[in-house]
C-alpha cells in the first residue's frame, strides 16, 4: 500500500498543474525553433529552465488522477499522481538538470531537442495511468533516445542505433499486444498491478524486460551506450532503464520469477566487465548488474524490498550518471575510453579523477556513499524473506561491482601505466555537473533520511548499524586486496583492444550469415532449375522462372517495399471483408 | 618525492605505503569483528548457517574477486575477437 501524499509540496507554480511531460515537449519544441547558431544561448537557457520550471509544476501536483482524455471508448489518464510516480518524476527532473548542465556546450541542437523529448517521454510514462498512454510514451522514449545514439555520427553509432531502435520498437509492440489482450480479458486498461496470470501479463513483462535489460535482451545497453556522444550517454543512462524499473514496481511487485532474473542480471555482466576494454561499455555491463539488484527487489515485493528497489534506481541515476559523466569527459578530451590506451590522467584531469572516485565509491556501496543506503535495503529484505541463495549471489555480485566499477575504471583511466596523454581538465560546465552529482552521492549516503522520507512505502530502515557497516567494509577491503594481489602477481588480465562476443552476435553475425547462406542456396537452386527445366516450362512460366525471370532476379528495394506493402493492404482488406 | 612530479600515492613508494595501508585496514575490519562480535541475529550471514564464522564476509569478498578474475580469463579465451570483428565481412 503506497503511503500518503508526496511529502514535498510547493504552491509556487502560478498556473494550473499540468502533466510534466508537456512542459518538456514544449521545451523541446522551442529549442527546435531556435536552431540558428546565434541562438545557442537561448537553447542553453531552455535546456536549464525547462527542468527548473518543470520542478515547480511537479511539486504543485495533487495526488489522484487528472487530465483524463476520452478517446473512442478509452480513458487515457495523463496524470496519475502518487508517491511512486512523484519520486521518479522528481528524479527525472533532477537528472535532466544535471545532464543539461553537462551538455550545455553541445552545439548540436538535435541532441538538445532529443534530450528534452526523451526526458518528457520518460516523465509521461511514469505519470501515465493507463497502458495505452504508457505505450505512446514508451515508443516516444525509443524514438527520441535513438537520436542521441545516432548523434555519435559514426558508422558504428548508426548501426548500433538501428539495432537499438528495432529492439525498443519490439518492446513497444509487445506492450501494445499485452495491453490489448489485457483489455479483452478485463475490459480495463488501467496501469496497476498486472501479474503473470495470463498471456497479456507475460507479454507486458517481456516488454518491460527488454527495456530493463533482462538476460538475453540486454545487449542494446552495451551496444548503443558506448556509441553515443559523451552527453548523450549521460541522458541515456538516466531514463529508459529507470522507467522500466518503475513499470516493474508498478505492475509486477512480488513476482517471484523476477528474483531469479534479477540475480542472473546481477551476476553475468560482472564477468564481461572484467575483460571489457571500452570503459563506457564496462559501465553498460555495470548498469545491467545494478538493475539486477532492483529487479530482485521488485521480485521480493515486500515494502522494504520495493523501497530498496526504487531507492537504488534513484541512487543509480546519480552515481551511474556521475561515472558516465567522468568517462564522457575523458572521451571529450582524449577521444577514446579504451582502458588499454589510457592511464596517468590524474595529472591532467585531477578534478574528474576525484569525481570518478566518488562515483566508484558510491556504486561499490561504501558506507557514507549513496549506493550503500539503498543496496543494503534490498539485501536485508531478501534475507528477511528467506532468499538465501539469491542473497549469496548478490553478495558475490557486490564484490564484483567493486572490482570492475570501483577499482577497474578509476585505475585504468586515471592511474595504471602513464599513457603520456596530453589532455586538459574537463570543461567548466561538465565539472559543475559532476561536482553536484558527487555532492548528492555523498549527501544521500551520509544523510539517508533525505531519500527515505521520499520513498513510496512505509518501511522503517536504518542502514548504519555496526554489523552492516563492518560486514560491508570487510567485503570491499578484501575484494580490493584480491585485486592488488592478482595485479602484483600478473594474474590479472591485461586490457586488450578487442571485441567480446555477446548475445548480439546472434543478430549481428549468425542471422546475417544464415540469411546469406540461404540466399546463395536459393540462387543455386534457381540456377539448377533454370538449366534442368527450360524445355518443360511454358513461355509464361519461363518469363517468371527462367534466367532473368521476374521471380529469379533480385528486386530493387523500392519494388520490394511496394510488394510487401501491397501484400499487407490485401491482407487487411481480406481481414475486413471476412469480419463484416 | 614522487617520480615525474606526480601524485605521491602513484609513486612506487606511495603505492607500497597504500598497499600496506590496505592490508592494515582489512586486518582491522576483521579484528573489530573478533573483539566486538556481531550481536545475536545482527550478522546477516548468520541466516546462511554454513557461512556463519569469523570474517566470513572478508573471505567471501576475497574469494569472489579471485573467482571472478579467473573465470573472466577463461571467458576471454572463448569470446574475445579482433576489435574490428563486426566490421569484417565474413
CSV table of C-alpha atoms in Angstrom, one decimal, chain A residues 72-527:
chain,number,residue,atom,x,y,z
A,72,UNK,CA,-13.1,6.3,-28.6
A,73,UNK,CA,-14.2,4.3,-25.6
A,74,UNK,CA,-10.9,4.5,-23.8
A,75,UNK,CA,-10.0,6.7,-20.9
A,76,UNK,CA,-6.4,7.8,-21.3
A,77,UNK,CA,-5.0,9.1,-17.9
A,78,UNK,CA,-2.2,11.5,-18.5
A,79,UNK,CA,-1.6,12.4,-14.9
A,80,UNK,CA,-1.8,9.7,-12.1
A,81,UNK,CA,0.0,11.2,-9.1
A,82,UNK,CA,1.1,9.1,-6.1
A,83,UNK,CA,4.4,8.8,-4.2
A,84,UNK,CA,5.8,6.2,-6.6
A,85,UNK,CA,5.3,8.4,-9.7
A,86,UNK,CA,6.3,11.5,-7.8
A,87,UNK,CA,9.6,10.0,-6.7
A,88,UNK,CA,10.5,9.1,-10.3
A,89,UNK,CA,9.2,12.4,-11.5
A,90,UNK,CA,11.5,14.3,-9.2
A,91,UNK,CA,14.4,12.0,-10.1
A,92,UNK,CA,13.9,12.7,-13.8
A,93,UNK,CA,13.8,16.5,-13.3
A,94,UNK,CA,16.9,16.3,-11.3
A,95,UNK,CA,18.6,14.0,-13.8
A,96,UNK,CA,17.6,16.3,-16.7
A,97,UNK,CA,19.0,19.3,-15.0
A,98,UNK,CA,22.3,17.6,-14.2
A,99,UNK,CA,22.7,16.2,-17.7
A,100,UNK,CA,21.6,19.5,-19.1
A,101,UNK,CA,24.4,21.4,-17.4
A,102,UNK,CA,26.8,18.7,-18.6
A,103,UNK,CA,25.5,19.1,-22.2
A,104,UNK,CA,25.4,22.8,-22.1
A,105,UNK,CA,28.2,23.4,-24.6
A,106,UNK,CA,26.9,20.9,-27.1
A,107,UNK,CA,26.2,22.9,-30.3
A,108,UNK,CA,24.2,20.2,-32.0
A,109,UNK,CA,20.6,21.3,-31.5
A,110,UNK,CA,19.3,17.9,-32.4
A,111,UNK,CA,20.8,16.5,-29.2
A,112,UNK,CA,19.1,19.2,-27.1
A,113,UNK,CA,15.8,18.6,-28.7
A,114,UNK,CA,16.1,14.8,-28.4
A,115,UNK,CA,17.2,15.0,-24.8
A,116,UNK,CA,14.2,17.1,-23.7
A,117,UNK,CA,11.8,15.0,-25.8
A,118,UNK,CA,13.3,11.8,-24.2
A,119,UNK,CA,13.1,13.2,-20.7
A,120,UNK,CA,9.5,14.3,-21.4
A,121,UNK,CA,8.5,10.8,-22.7
A,122,UNK,CA,10.1,9.2,-19.6
A,123,UNK,CA,8.0,11.6,-17.4
A,124,UNK,CA,4.9,10.8,-19.4
A,125,UNK,CA,5.5,7.1,-18.9
A,126,UNK,CA,5.8,7.4,-15.1
A,127,UNK,CA,2.7,9.6,-14.8
A,128,UNK,CA,0.6,7.6,-17.3
A,129,UNK,CA,-2.4,5.9,-15.6
A,130,UNK,CA,-3.3,3.5,-18.4
A,131,UNK,CA,-1.4,1.1,-20.7
A,132,UNK,CA,-2.2,2.9,-24.0
A,133,UNK,CA,-0.7,6.2,-22.8
A,134,UNK,CA,2.2,4.2,-21.4
A,135,UNK,CA,2.7,2.6,-24.8
A,136,UNK,CA,2.8,6.0,-26.6
A,137,UNK,CA,5.4,7.4,-24.1
A,138,UNK,CA,7.3,4.1,-24.3
A,139,UNK,CA,7.7,4.5,-28.1
A,140,UNK,CA,8.4,8.2,-27.6
A,141,UNK,CA,11.4,7.3,-25.5
A,142,UNK,CA,12.7,4.9,-28.1
A,143,UNK,CA,12.4,7.4,-30.9
A,144,UNK,CA,13.9,10.4,-29.0
A,145,UNK,CA,16.7,8.4,-27.4
A,146,UNK,CA,17.9,6.8,-30.6
A,147,UNK,CA,18.8,10.3,-31.9
A,148,UNK,CA,21.3,10.5,-29.1
A,149,UNK,CA,22.9,7.3,-30.3
A,150,UNK,CA,23.0,8.4,-33.9
A,151,UNK,CA,24.4,11.8,-32.8
A,152,UNK,CA,27.7,9.8,-32.4
A,153,UNK,CA,27.8,10.2,-36.2
A,154,UNK,CA,29.9,7.2,-37.0
A,155,UNK,CA,29.2,4.0,-38.9
A,156,UNK,CA,29.2,2.2,-35.6
A,157,UNK,CA,26.8,4.5,-33.9
A,158,UNK,CA,24.4,4.3,-36.9
A,159,UNK,CA,24.4,0.6,-36.8
A,160,UNK,CA,24.0,0.5,-33.0
A,161,UNK,CA,21.2,3.0,-33.3
A,162,UNK,CA,19.2,0.9,-35.7
A,163,UNK,CA,19.6,-2.2,-33.6
A,164,UNK,CA,18.6,-0.2,-30.5
A,165,UNK,CA,15.6,1.1,-32.3
A,166,UNK,CA,14.4,-2.3,-33.5
A,167,UNK,CA,14.6,-3.8,-30.0
A,168,UNK,CA,12.8,-0.9,-28.4
A,169,UNK,CA,10.1,-0.8,-31.0
A,170,UNK,CA,9.6,-4.6,-30.5
A,171,UNK,CA,9.3,-3.8,-26.8
A,172,UNK,CA,6.6,-1.3,-27.6
A,173,UNK,CA,4.7,-3.7,-29.8
A,174,UNK,CA,4.8,-6.4,-27.0
A,175,UNK,CA,3.4,-3.8,-24.6
A,176,UNK,CA,0.6,-2.9,-27.0
A,177,UNK,CA,-0.2,-6.5,-27.6
A,178,UNK,CA,-0.3,-7.2,-23.9
A,179,UNK,CA,-2.5,-4.1,-23.3
A,180,UNK,CA,-5.0,-5.2,-26.0
A,181,UNK,CA,-5.2,-8.7,-24.6
A,182,UNK,CA,-5.5,-7.4,-21.1
A,183,UNK,CA,-8.3,-5.1,-22.2
A,184,UNK,CA,-10.1,-8.0,-23.9
A,185,UNK,CA,-9.8,-10.1,-20.8
A,186,UNK,CA,-10.7,-7.5,-18.2
A,187,UNK,CA,-12.3,-4.6,-20.0
A,188,UNK,CA,-9.8,-2.3,-18.2
A,189,UNK,CA,-6.7,-0.5,-19.4
A,190,UNK,CA,-5.6,0.9,-16.0
A,191,UNK,CA,-1.9,0.5,-15.4
A,192,UNK,CA,-1.8,-1.0,-11.9
A,193,UNK,CA,-0.8,-4.5,-10.7
A,194,UNK,CA,-0.6,-6.8,-13.8
A,195,UNK,CA,1.0,-10.0,-12.6
A,196,UNK,CA,1.7,-13.1,-14.8
A,197,UNK,CA,-1.6,-14.9,-14.6
A,198,UNK,CA,-2.3,-14.7,-18.4
A,199,UNK,CA,-0.6,-14.2,-21.7
A,200,UNK,CA,-1.1,-10.5,-21.5
A,201,UNK,CA,0.9,-10.3,-18.3
A,202,UNK,CA,3.8,-12.2,-19.8
A,203,UNK,CA,3.9,-10.1,-22.9
A,204,UNK,CA,3.9,-6.9,-20.9
A,205,UNK,CA,6.6,-8.4,-18.6
A,206,UNK,CA,8.7,-9.2,-21.7
A,207,UNK,CA,8.2,-5.6,-22.9
A,208,UNK,CA,9.4,-4.2,-19.6
A,209,UNK,CA,12.2,-6.8,-19.6
A,210,UNK,CA,13.6,-5.5,-22.9
A,211,UNK,CA,13.8,-2.0,-21.6
A,212,UNK,CA,15.2,-3.3,-18.3
A,213,UNK,CA,17.9,-5.4,-19.9
A,214,UNK,CA,16.8,-8.8,-18.9
A,215,UNK,CA,19.4,-11.6,-19.7
A,216,UNK,CA,19.5,-12.3,-23.5
A,217,UNK,CA,17.6,-9.0,-24.0
A,218,UNK,CA,20.3,-6.8,-22.6
A,219,UNK,CA,22.8,-6.2,-25.5
A,220,UNK,CA,21.2,-2.9,-26.6
A,221,UNK,CA,22.7,-1.3,-23.5
A,222,UNK,CA,26.3,-2.4,-24.1
A,223,UNK,CA,25.9,-2.0,-27.9
A,224,UNK,CA,24.4,1.5,-28.0
A,225,UNK,CA,25.6,3.4,-24.9
A,226,UNK,CA,29.3,3.3,-25.9
A,227,UNK,CA,28.5,4.7,-29.3
A,228,UNK,CA,26.5,7.8,-28.2
A,229,UNK,CA,28.1,11.2,-27.7
A,230,UNK,CA,29.6,12.0,-24.2
A,231,UNK,CA,26.5,13.9,-23.1
A,232,UNK,CA,24.1,11.6,-25.0
A,233,UNK,CA,25.2,8.6,-22.9
A,234,UNK,CA,24.6,10.5,-19.7
A,235,UNK,CA,21.0,11.2,-20.8
A,236,UNK,CA,20.6,7.6,-22.0
A,237,UNK,CA,21.8,6.2,-18.6
A,238,UNK,CA,19.1,8.1,-16.7
A,239,UNK,CA,15.7,7.3,-18.2
A,240,UNK,CA,15.0,4.1,-20.2
A,241,UNK,CA,16.0,1.5,-17.7
A,242,UNK,CA,14.6,3.5,-14.7
A,243,UNK,CA,11.2,3.8,-16.4
A,244,UNK,CA,11.4,0.0,-16.8
A,245,UNK,CA,12.1,-0.5,-13.1
A,246,UNK,CA,9.3,1.9,-12.3
A,247,UNK,CA,7.0,-0.1,-14.5
A,248,UNK,CA,8.0,-3.4,-12.9
A,249,UNK,CA,7.5,-1.9,-9.4
A,250,UNK,CA,4.0,-0.7,-10.5
A,251,UNK,CA,2.9,-3.8,-12.5
A,252,UNK,CA,4.8,-6.8,-11.1
A,253,UNK,CA,5.7,-6.4,-7.4
A,254,UNK,CA,6.2,-9.7,-5.7
A,255,UNK,CA,6.5,-11.7,-9.0
A,256,UNK,CA,8.8,-14.5,-7.8
A,257,UNK,CA,10.5,-15.1,-11.2
A,258,UNK,CA,12.0,-11.6,-11.0
A,259,UNK,CA,14.2,-12.7,-8.1
A,260,UNK,CA,15.9,-15.3,-10.4
A,261,UNK,CA,16.0,-13.0,-13.4
A,262,UNK,CA,17.5,-10.2,-11.3
A,263,UNK,CA,20.1,-12.4,-9.7
A,264,UNK,CA,21.2,-13.6,-13.1
A,265,UNK,CA,21.3,-9.9,-14.3
A,266,UNK,CA,23.5,-9.0,-11.3
A,267,UNK,CA,25.9,-11.9,-11.9
A,268,UNK,CA,26.6,-12.4,-15.6
A,269,UNK,CA,27.7,-8.9,-16.5
A,270,UNK,CA,30.5,-8.8,-14.0
A,271,UNK,CA,32.4,-11.5,-15.8
A,272,UNK,CA,32.1,-9.4,-19.0
A,273,UNK,CA,33.1,-6.3,-17.2
A,274,UNK,CA,36.4,-7.9,-16.1
A,275,UNK,CA,37.6,-8.4,-19.7
A,276,UNK,CA,36.0,-5.5,-21.4
A,277,UNK,CA,38.4,-2.8,-22.7
A,278,UNK,CA,35.9,0.0,-23.5
A,279,UNK,CA,35.3,1.7,-20.2
A,280,UNK,CA,31.9,3.1,-21.2
A,281,UNK,CA,30.9,-0.5,-22.2
A,282,UNK,CA,32.1,-1.6,-18.8
A,283,UNK,CA,29.7,0.9,-17.3
A,284,UNK,CA,27.0,-0.6,-19.5
A,285,UNK,CA,27.6,-4.0,-18.1
A,286,UNK,CA,27.7,-2.4,-14.6
A,287,UNK,CA,24.3,-0.8,-15.3
A,288,UNK,CA,22.8,-4.3,-16.1
A,289,UNK,CA,24.3,-5.5,-12.9
A,290,UNK,CA,22.8,-2.7,-10.8
A,291,UNK,CA,19.4,-3.1,-12.4
A,292,UNK,CA,19.6,-6.7,-11.4
A,293,UNK,CA,19.6,-5.6,-7.8
A,294,UNK,CA,16.5,-3.5,-8.4
A,295,UNK,CA,14.7,-6.3,-10.3
A,296,UNK,CA,15.4,-8.6,-7.4
A,297,UNK,CA,13.9,-6.0,-5.0
A,298,UNK,CA,10.7,-5.8,-7.1
A,299,UNK,CA,10.6,-9.6,-7.2
A,300,UNK,CA,10.8,-9.9,-3.4
A,301,UNK,CA,8.0,-7.5,-3.3
A,302,UNK,CA,7.8,-6.5,0.4
A,303,UNK,CA,7.6,-2.8,1.3
A,304,UNK,CA,11.2,-2.8,2.3
A,305,UNK,CA,12.4,-4.5,-0.9
A,306,UNK,CA,10.3,-2.2,-3.1
A,307,UNK,CA,11.6,0.8,-1.3
A,308,UNK,CA,15.1,-0.6,-1.8
A,309,UNK,CA,14.5,-1.1,-5.5
A,310,UNK,CA,13.2,2.4,-6.2
A,311,UNK,CA,15.8,4.0,-3.8
A,312,UNK,CA,18.5,2.2,-5.7
A,313,UNK,CA,17.1,3.4,-9.0
A,314,UNK,CA,17.2,7.0,-7.6
A,315,UNK,CA,20.8,6.5,-6.4
A,316,UNK,CA,21.9,4.8,-9.7
A,317,UNK,CA,20.8,7.8,-11.7
A,318,UNK,CA,23.2,9.8,-9.5
A,319,UNK,CA,26.2,7.5,-9.3
A,320,UNK,CA,26.0,5.9,-12.7
A,321,UNK,CA,25.3,9.3,-14.3
A,322,UNK,CA,28.4,10.6,-12.5
A,323,UNK,CA,30.5,7.8,-13.8
A,324,UNK,CA,29.2,8.2,-17.3
A,325,UNK,CA,30.0,11.9,-17.0
A,326,UNK,CA,33.6,11.3,-15.9
A,327,UNK,CA,34.1,8.8,-18.8
A,328,UNK,CA,32.4,11.3,-21.1
A,329,UNK,CA,34.8,14.0,-20.0
A,330,UNK,CA,37.7,11.6,-20.8
A,331,UNK,CA,36.2,10.8,-24.2
A,332,UNK,CA,35.7,14.5,-24.8
A,333,UNK,CA,39.3,15.4,-24.0
A,334,UNK,CA,41.2,12.3,-25.2
A,335,UNK,CA,39.0,11.0,-27.9
A,336,UNK,CA,38.5,7.4,-26.6
A,337,UNK,CA,37.9,5.5,-23.4
A,338,UNK,CA,39.9,2.3,-24.0
A,339,UNK,CA,41.5,1.0,-20.8
A,340,UNK,CA,44.4,-0.4,-22.8
A,341,UNK,CA,45.5,3.1,-24.0
A,342,UNK,CA,44.6,5.3,-21.1
A,343,UNK,CA,46.4,5.9,-17.8
A,344,UNK,CA,48.0,8.7,-15.9
A,345,UNK,CA,45.2,11.1,-16.5
A,346,UNK,CA,45.0,12.0,-12.8
A,347,UNK,CA,47.8,14.6,-13.5
A,348,UNK,CA,45.9,16.5,-16.2
A,349,UNK,CA,42.3,15.8,-15.0
A,350,UNK,CA,42.6,15.8,-11.2
A,351,UNK,CA,39.0,17.0,-10.5
A,352,UNK,CA,37.5,14.5,-12.9
A,353,UNK,CA,39.6,11.8,-11.1
A,354,UNK,CA,38.2,12.8,-7.7
A,355,UNK,CA,34.6,12.8,-9.1
A,356,UNK,CA,35.2,9.4,-10.6
A,357,UNK,CA,36.4,8.1,-7.3
A,358,UNK,CA,33.3,9.4,-5.6
A,359,UNK,CA,31.1,7.6,-8.2
A,360,UNK,CA,33.2,4.5,-7.8
A,361,UNK,CA,32.8,4.5,-4.0
A,362,UNK,CA,29.1,5.1,-4.4
A,363,UNK,CA,28.4,2.3,-6.8
A,364,UNK,CA,30.5,0.0,-4.7
A,365,UNK,CA,28.3,0.7,-1.8
A,366,UNK,CA,30.9,2.1,0.6
A,367,UNK,CA,29.3,3.3,3.8
A,368,UNK,CA,28.6,7.1,3.7
A,369,UNK,CA,28.0,6.9,-0.1
A,370,UNK,CA,24.5,6.6,-1.5
A,371,UNK,CA,24.8,3.1,-3.1
A,372,UNK,CA,25.2,1.6,0.4
A,373,UNK,CA,21.9,3.0,1.8
A,374,UNK,CA,19.8,1.5,-0.9
A,375,UNK,CA,21.6,-1.7,-1.8
A,376,UNK,CA,21.6,-2.8,1.8
A,377,UNK,CA,17.8,-2.4,1.9
A,378,UNK,CA,17.4,-4.9,-0.9
A,379,UNK,CA,19.8,-7.3,0.7
A,380,UNK,CA,18.2,-7.1,4.1
A,381,UNK,CA,14.7,-7.6,2.6
A,382,UNK,CA,15.9,-10.7,0.7
A,383,UNK,CA,17.2,-12.4,3.9
A,384,UNK,CA,14.0,-11.5,5.8
A,385,UNK,CA,12.0,-13.3,3.1
A,386,UNK,CA,14.4,-16.3,3.0
A,387,UNK,CA,16.1,-15.8,-0.4
A,388,UNK,CA,19.4,-17.0,1.0
A,389,UNK,CA,20.9,-18.5,-2.2
A,390,UNK,CA,20.0,-15.4,-4.3
A,391,UNK,CA,21.4,-13.3,-1.5
A,392,UNK,CA,24.7,-15.1,-1.7
A,393,UNK,CA,24.7,-14.4,-5.4
A,394,UNK,CA,24.1,-10.7,-4.9
A,395,UNK,CA,26.9,-10.7,-2.3
A,396,UNK,CA,29.2,-12.2,-5.0
A,397,UNK,CA,27.9,-9.5,-7.4
A,398,UNK,CA,28.6,-6.8,-4.8
A,399,UNK,CA,32.2,-7.8,-4.7
A,400,UNK,CA,32.3,-7.9,-8.5
A,401,UNK,CA,30.8,-4.4,-8.8
A,402,UNK,CA,33.5,-3.0,-6.5
A,403,UNK,CA,36.1,-4.8,-8.7
A,404,UNK,CA,35.0,-3.5,-12.1
A,405,UNK,CA,33.4,-0.2,-11.3
A,406,UNK,CA,35.1,0.7,-8.1
A,407,UNK,CA,38.6,-0.2,-9.0
A,408,UNK,CA,39.0,-1.1,-12.6
A,409,UNK,CA,37.5,2.1,-14.1
A,410,UNK,CA,39.3,4.7,-12.0
A,411,UNK,CA,42.5,2.6,-12.0
A,412,UNK,CA,42.8,2.1,-15.8
A,413,UNK,CA,41.5,5.6,-16.8
A,414,UNK,CA,43.4,7.7,-14.3
A,415,UNK,CA,46.3,5.7,-12.9
A,416,UNK,CA,47.7,2.4,-14.2
A,417,UNK,CA,50.6,3.0,-16.6
A,418,UNK,CA,51.3,6.5,-17.7
A,419,UNK,CA,49.8,6.7,-21.1
A,420,UNK,CA,51.6,10.0,-21.8
A,421,UNK,CA,48.4,11.5,-22.9
A,422,UNK,CA,48.3,15.3,-23.2
A,423,UNK,CA,44.8,16.3,-22.0
A,424,UNK,CA,43.2,19.2,-20.3
A,425,UNK,CA,40.7,19.1,-17.4
A,426,UNK,CA,37.1,18.8,-18.4
A,427,UNK,CA,35.2,22.0,-19.4
A,428,UNK,CA,33.7,24.0,-16.5
A,429,UNK,CA,30.1,23.1,-17.2
A,430,UNK,CA,31.0,19.4,-17.1
A,431,UNK,CA,32.9,19.9,-13.8
A,432,UNK,CA,29.9,21.6,-12.3
A,433,UNK,CA,27.5,18.8,-13.2
A,434,UNK,CA,29.9,16.2,-11.9
A,435,UNK,CA,30.5,18.2,-8.7
A,436,UNK,CA,26.8,18.4,-8.0
A,437,UNK,CA,26.2,14.7,-8.7
A,438,UNK,CA,29.2,13.8,-6.5
A,439,UNK,CA,27.9,16.0,-3.7
A,440,UNK,CA,24.5,14.4,-3.9
A,441,UNK,CA,26.0,10.9,-3.8
A,442,UNK,CA,27.7,11.8,-0.5
A,443,UNK,CA,24.8,13.8,0.9
A,444,UNK,CA,22.3,11.0,0.4
A,445,UNK,CA,24.8,8.4,1.6
A,446,UNK,CA,25.6,10.4,4.8
A,447,UNK,CA,22.1,11.5,5.5
A,448,UNK,CA,19.8,8.8,4.0
A,449,UNK,CA,16.7,10.2,5.8
A,450,UNK,CA,16.6,12.8,2.9
A,451,UNK,CA,15.9,9.9,0.5
A,452,UNK,CA,14.0,7.6,2.8
A,453,UNK,CA,11.5,10.4,3.5
A,454,UNK,CA,10.5,10.4,-0.2
A,455,UNK,CA,10.1,6.7,-0.6
A,456,UNK,CA,6.6,5.4,-1.5
A,457,UNK,CA,6.1,2.8,1.2
A,458,UNK,CA,6.4,2.9,5.0
A,459,UNK,CA,9.3,0.7,5.9
A,460,UNK,CA,11.5,1.8,8.8
A,461,UNK,CA,15.1,1.1,8.0
A,462,UNK,CA,18.4,2.0,9.4
A,463,UNK,CA,21.4,1.2,7.2
A,464,UNK,CA,24.0,2.4,9.7
A,465,UNK,CA,24.3,-0.2,12.4
A,466,UNK,CA,27.6,-1.9,13.4
A,467,UNK,CA,27.1,-5.3,11.7
A,468,UNK,CA,26.1,-3.9,8.4
A,469,UNK,CA,28.9,-1.4,8.2
A,470,UNK,CA,31.7,-3.8,9.3
A,471,UNK,CA,30.4,-6.6,7.1
A,472,UNK,CA,30.4,-4.3,4.0
A,473,UNK,CA,33.8,-3.0,4.8
A,474,UNK,CA,35.2,-6.5,5.1
A,475,UNK,CA,33.7,-7.5,1.8
A,476,UNK,CA,35.1,-4.4,0.0
A,477,UNK,CA,38.5,-4.2,1.6
A,478,UNK,CA,39.2,-7.9,0.9
A,479,UNK,CA,38.0,-7.6,-2.7
A,480,UNK,CA,40.5,-4.7,-3.0
A,481,UNK,CA,43.2,-6.9,-1.5
A,482,UNK,CA,42.4,-9.7,-4.1
A,483,UNK,CA,42.7,-7.2,-6.9
A,484,UNK,CA,46.0,-5.9,-5.6
A,485,UNK,CA,47.4,-9.4,-5.2
A,486,UNK,CA,46.2,-10.5,-8.6
A,487,UNK,CA,47.7,-7.4,-10.2
A,488,UNK,CA,51.0,-7.8,-8.4
A,489,UNK,CA,51.3,-11.5,-9.4
A,490,UNK,CA,50.5,-10.8,-13.0
A,491,UNK,CA,47.4,-13.0,-13.0
A,492,UNK,CA,45.0,-10.1,-13.6
A,493,UNK,CA,44.2,-10.0,-17.3
A,494,UNK,CA,45.7,-7.0,-19.2
A,495,UNK,CA,43.4,-4.6,-21.0
A,496,UNK,CA,43.5,-5.6,-24.7
A,497,UNK,CA,42.0,-3.9,-27.8
A,498,UNK,CA,39.3,-6.4,-28.7
A,499,UNK,CA,35.6,-7.2,-29.0
A,500,UNK,CA,33.9,-9.7,-26.7
A,501,UNK,CA,31.1,-11.7,-28.2
A,502,UNK,CA,27.8,-11.2,-26.5
A,503,UNK,CA,24.2,-12.2,-27.3
A,504,UNK,CA,24.1,-9.5,-30.1
A,505,UNK,CA,26.4,-11.8,-32.0
A,506,UNK,CA,23.3,-13.8,-33.0
A,507,UNK,CA,21.7,-10.9,-34.9
A,508,UNK,CA,24.9,-9.2,-36.0
A,509,UNK,CA,26.7,-12.2,-37.3
A,510,UNK,CA,24.8,-15.5,-37.1
A,511,UNK,CA,21.5,-14.5,-38.6
A,512,UNK,CA,23.0,-12.4,-41.4
A,513,UNK,CA,25.4,-15.3,-42.3
A,514,UNK,CA,22.4,-17.7,-42.3
A,515,UNK,CA,20.5,-15.3,-44.4
A,516,UNK,CA,23.3,-15.0,-46.9
A,517,UNK,CA,23.7,-18.8,-47.0
A,518,UNK,CA,20.0,-19.2,-47.6
A,519,UNK,CA,20.1,-16.7,-50.4
A,520,UNK,CA,23.1,-18.4,-52.0
A,521,UNK,CA,21.3,-21.8,-51.8
A,522,UNK,CA,18.1,-20.2,-53.3
A,523,UNK,CA,20.1,-18.7,-56.1
A,524,UNK,CA,21.9,-22.0,-56.7
A,525,UNK,CA,18.6,-24.0,-56.7
A,526,UNK,CA,17.2,-21.4,-59.2
A,527,UNK,CA,20.2,-21.8,-61.5
